[in-house]
XYZ file of N, CA and C in Angstrom:
333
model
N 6.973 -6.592 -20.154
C 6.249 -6.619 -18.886
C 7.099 -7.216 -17.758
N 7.996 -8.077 -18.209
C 8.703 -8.488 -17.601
C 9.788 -7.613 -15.770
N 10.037 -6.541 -17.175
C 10.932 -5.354 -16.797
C 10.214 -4.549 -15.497
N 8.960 -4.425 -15.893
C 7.861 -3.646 -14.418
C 7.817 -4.772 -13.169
N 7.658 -6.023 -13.862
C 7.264 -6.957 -12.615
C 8.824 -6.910 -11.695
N 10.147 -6.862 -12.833
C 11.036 -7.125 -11.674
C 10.971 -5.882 -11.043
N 10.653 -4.627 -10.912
C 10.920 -3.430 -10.539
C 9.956 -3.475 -9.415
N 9.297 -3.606 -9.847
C 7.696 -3.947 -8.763
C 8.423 -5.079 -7.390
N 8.459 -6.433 -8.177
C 9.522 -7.121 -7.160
C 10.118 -6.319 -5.919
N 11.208 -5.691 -6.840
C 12.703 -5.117 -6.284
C 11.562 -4.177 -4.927
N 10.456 -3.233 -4.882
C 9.756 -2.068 -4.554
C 9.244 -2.964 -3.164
N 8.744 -3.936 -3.535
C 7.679 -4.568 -2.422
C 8.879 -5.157 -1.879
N 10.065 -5.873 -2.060
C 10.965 -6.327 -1.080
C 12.264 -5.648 0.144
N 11.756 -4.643 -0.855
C 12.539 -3.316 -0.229
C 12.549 -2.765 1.255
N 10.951 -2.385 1.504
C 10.757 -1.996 2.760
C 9.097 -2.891 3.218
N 8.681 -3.203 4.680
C 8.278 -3.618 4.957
C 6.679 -3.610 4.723
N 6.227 -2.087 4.685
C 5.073 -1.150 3.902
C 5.081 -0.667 3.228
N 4.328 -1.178 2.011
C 4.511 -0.448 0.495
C 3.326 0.342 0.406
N 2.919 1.399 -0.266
C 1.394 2.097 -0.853
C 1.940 2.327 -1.684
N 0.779 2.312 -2.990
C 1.310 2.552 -4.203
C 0.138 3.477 -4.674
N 0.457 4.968 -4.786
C -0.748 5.305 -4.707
C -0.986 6.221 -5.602
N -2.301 7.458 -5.786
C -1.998 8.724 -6.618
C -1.810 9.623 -5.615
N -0.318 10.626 -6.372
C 0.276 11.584 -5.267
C 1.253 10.936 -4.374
N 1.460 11.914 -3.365
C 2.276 11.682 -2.219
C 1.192 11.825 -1.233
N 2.164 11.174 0.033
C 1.446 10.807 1.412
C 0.946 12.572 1.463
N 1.978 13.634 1.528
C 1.898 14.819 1.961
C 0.445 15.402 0.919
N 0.884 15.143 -0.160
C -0.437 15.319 -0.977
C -0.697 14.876 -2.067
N -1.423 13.817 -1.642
C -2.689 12.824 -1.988
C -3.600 13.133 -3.382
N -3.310 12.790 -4.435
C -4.003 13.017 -5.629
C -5.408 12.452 -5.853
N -6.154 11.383 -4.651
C -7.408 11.389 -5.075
C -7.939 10.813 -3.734
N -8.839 10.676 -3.152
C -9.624 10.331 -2.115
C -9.212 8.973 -1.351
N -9.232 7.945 -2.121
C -9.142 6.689 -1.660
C -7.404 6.693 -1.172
N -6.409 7.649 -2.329
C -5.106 7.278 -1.373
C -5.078 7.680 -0.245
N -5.604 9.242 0.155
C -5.756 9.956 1.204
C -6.211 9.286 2.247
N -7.072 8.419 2.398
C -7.667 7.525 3.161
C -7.000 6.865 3.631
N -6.167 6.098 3.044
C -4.882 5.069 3.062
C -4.151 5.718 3.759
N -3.369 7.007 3.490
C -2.418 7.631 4.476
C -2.932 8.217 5.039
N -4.502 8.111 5.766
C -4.768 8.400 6.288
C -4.679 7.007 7.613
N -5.118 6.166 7.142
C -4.790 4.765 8.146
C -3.791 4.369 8.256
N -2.986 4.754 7.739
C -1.342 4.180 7.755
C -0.896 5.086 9.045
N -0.652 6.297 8.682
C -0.430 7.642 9.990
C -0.914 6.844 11.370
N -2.381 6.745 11.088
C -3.013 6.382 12.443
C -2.383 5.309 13.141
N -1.690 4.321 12.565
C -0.817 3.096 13.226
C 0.368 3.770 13.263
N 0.977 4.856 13.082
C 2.325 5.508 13.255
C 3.273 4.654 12.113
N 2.756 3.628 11.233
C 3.668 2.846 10.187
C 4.707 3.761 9.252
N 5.391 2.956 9.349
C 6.709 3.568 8.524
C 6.395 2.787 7.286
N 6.323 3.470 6.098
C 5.831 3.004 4.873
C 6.805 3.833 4.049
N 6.911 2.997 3.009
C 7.470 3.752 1.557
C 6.046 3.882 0.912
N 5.985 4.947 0.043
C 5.071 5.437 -0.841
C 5.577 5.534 -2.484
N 4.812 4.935 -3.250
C 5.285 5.158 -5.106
C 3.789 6.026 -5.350
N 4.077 6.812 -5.953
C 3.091 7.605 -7.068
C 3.098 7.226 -8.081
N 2.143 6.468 -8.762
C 2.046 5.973 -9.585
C 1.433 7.432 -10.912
N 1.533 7.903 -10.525
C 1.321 9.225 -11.408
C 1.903 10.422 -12.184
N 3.328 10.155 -11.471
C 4.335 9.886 -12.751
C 5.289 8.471 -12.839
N 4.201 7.524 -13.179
C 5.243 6.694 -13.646
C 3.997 5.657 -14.319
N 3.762 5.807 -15.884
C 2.775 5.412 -16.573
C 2.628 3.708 -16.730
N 3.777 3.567 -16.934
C 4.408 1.913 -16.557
C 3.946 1.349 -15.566
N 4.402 2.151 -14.310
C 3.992 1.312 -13.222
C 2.814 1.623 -12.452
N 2.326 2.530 -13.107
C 0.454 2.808 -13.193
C -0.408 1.506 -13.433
N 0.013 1.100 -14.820
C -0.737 -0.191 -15.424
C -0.010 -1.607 -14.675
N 1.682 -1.208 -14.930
C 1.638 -2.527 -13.936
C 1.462 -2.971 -12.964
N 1.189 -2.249 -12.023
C 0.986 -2.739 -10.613
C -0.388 -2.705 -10.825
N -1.190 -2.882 -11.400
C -2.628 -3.809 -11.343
C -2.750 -4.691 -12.210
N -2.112 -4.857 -13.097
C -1.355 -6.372 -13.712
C -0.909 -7.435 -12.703
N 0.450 -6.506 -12.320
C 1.256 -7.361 -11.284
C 0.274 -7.814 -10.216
N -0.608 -7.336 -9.341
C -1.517 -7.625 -8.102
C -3.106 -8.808 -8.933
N -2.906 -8.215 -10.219
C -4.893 -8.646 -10.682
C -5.121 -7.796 -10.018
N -4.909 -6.234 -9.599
C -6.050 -5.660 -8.469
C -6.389 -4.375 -9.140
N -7.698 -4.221 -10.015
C -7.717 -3.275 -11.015
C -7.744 -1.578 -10.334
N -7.439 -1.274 -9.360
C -7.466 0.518 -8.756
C -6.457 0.525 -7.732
N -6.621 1.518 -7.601
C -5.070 2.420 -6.667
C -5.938 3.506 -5.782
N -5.475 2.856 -4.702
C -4.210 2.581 -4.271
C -4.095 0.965 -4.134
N -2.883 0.508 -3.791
C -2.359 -0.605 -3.450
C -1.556 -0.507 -1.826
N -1.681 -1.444 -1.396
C -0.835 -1.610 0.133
C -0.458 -2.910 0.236
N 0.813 -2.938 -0.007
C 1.797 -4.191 0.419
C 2.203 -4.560 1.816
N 2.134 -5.646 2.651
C 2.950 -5.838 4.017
C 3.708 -7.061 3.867
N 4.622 -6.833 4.124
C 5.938 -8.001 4.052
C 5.893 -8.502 2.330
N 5.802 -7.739 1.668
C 5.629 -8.618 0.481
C 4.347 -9.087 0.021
N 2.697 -8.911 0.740
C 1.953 -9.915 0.485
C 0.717 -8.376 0.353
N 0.369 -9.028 -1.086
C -0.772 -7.788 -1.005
C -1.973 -7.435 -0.119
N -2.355 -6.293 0.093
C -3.481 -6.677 0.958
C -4.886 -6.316 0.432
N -4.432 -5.312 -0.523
C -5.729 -4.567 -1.252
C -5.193 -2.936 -1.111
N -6.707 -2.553 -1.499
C -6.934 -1.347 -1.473
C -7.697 -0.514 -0.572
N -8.187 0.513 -0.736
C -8.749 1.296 0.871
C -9.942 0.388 1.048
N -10.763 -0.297 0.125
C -11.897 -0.662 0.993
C -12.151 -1.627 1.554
N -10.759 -2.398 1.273
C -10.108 -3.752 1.932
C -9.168 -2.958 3.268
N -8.723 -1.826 3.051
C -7.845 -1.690 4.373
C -9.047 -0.770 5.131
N -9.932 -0.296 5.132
C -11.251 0.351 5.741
C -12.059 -0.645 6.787
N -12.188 -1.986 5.684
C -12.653 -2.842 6.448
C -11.837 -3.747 7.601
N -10.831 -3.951 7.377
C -9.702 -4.475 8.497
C -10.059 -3.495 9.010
N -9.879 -2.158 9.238
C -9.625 -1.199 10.211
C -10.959 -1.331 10.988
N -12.448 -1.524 10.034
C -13.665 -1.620 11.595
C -13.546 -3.077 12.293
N -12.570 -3.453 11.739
C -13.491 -5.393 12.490
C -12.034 -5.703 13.271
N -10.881 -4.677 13.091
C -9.741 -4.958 14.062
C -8.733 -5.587 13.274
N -9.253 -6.261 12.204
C -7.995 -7.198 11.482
C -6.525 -6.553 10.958
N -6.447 -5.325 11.185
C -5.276 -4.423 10.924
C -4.551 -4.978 11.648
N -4.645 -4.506 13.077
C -3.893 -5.123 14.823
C -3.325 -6.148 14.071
N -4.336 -7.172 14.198
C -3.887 -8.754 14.049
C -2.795 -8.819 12.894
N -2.917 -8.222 11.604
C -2.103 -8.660 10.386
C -0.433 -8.102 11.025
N -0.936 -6.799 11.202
C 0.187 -6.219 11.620
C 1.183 -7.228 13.141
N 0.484 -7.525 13.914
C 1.273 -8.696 14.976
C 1.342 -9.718 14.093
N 0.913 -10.205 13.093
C 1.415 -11.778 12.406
C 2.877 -10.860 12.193
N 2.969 -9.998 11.056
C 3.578 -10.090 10.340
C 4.998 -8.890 11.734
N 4.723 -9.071 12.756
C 5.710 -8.498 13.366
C 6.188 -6.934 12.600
N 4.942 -6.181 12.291
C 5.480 -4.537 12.019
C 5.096 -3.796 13.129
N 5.788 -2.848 13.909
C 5.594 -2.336 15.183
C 4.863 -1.149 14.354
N 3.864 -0.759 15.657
C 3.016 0.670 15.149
C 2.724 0.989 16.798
N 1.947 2.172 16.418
C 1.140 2.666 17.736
C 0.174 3.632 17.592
N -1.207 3.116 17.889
C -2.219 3.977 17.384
C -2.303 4.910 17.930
N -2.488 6.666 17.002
C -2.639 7.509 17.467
C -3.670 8.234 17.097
N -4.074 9.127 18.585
C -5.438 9.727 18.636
C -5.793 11.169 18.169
């Protein structure tokens, strides 16, 4: 287990926005990722994306690694944030804006 967590590590330190999701951004293997790149787009964020759907390992580990038992996952700077109904809810009450100015990631919402 060891071996996933450093890989996982190495993934989230890599680039600034992680999703870890089913499918690709382009196409989305189940509802809740779609959603996700669906809110990600809307801030114009530059994100890396993992499909956890071919990669059986890091299917199970990255909800090991987080405690966060479903997928998708969304990393910023390293620090988990959840999943769509944790990033759904930032998105009605505004707390997206805000995380995103703590953590200094430039975006620009588009209509």
């Amino acid at each position: 287990m060891t071996e996933i967590r450093d890989k996982i590590d190495k993934m989230i330190e890599k680039d600034d926005v992680v999703l870890f999701m089913k499918g690709t951004p382009d196409f989305p293997q189940c509802g809740f990722s779609a959603n996700v790149v669906g809110i990600l787009n809307h801030f114009g964020l530059s994100y890396q994306s993992y499909n956890v759907l071919e990669d059986l390992e890091l299917r199970e580990g990255i909800k090991s690694y987080s405690d966060w038992p479903t997928i998708p996952q969304i990393y910023i700077k390293k620090e988990f944030i959840g999943g769509f109904d944790i990033l759904k809810d930032m998105l009605e009450n505004g707390e997206i804006e805000d995380l995103l100015n703590q953590k200094d990631i430039k975006f620009k919402i588009k209509n």
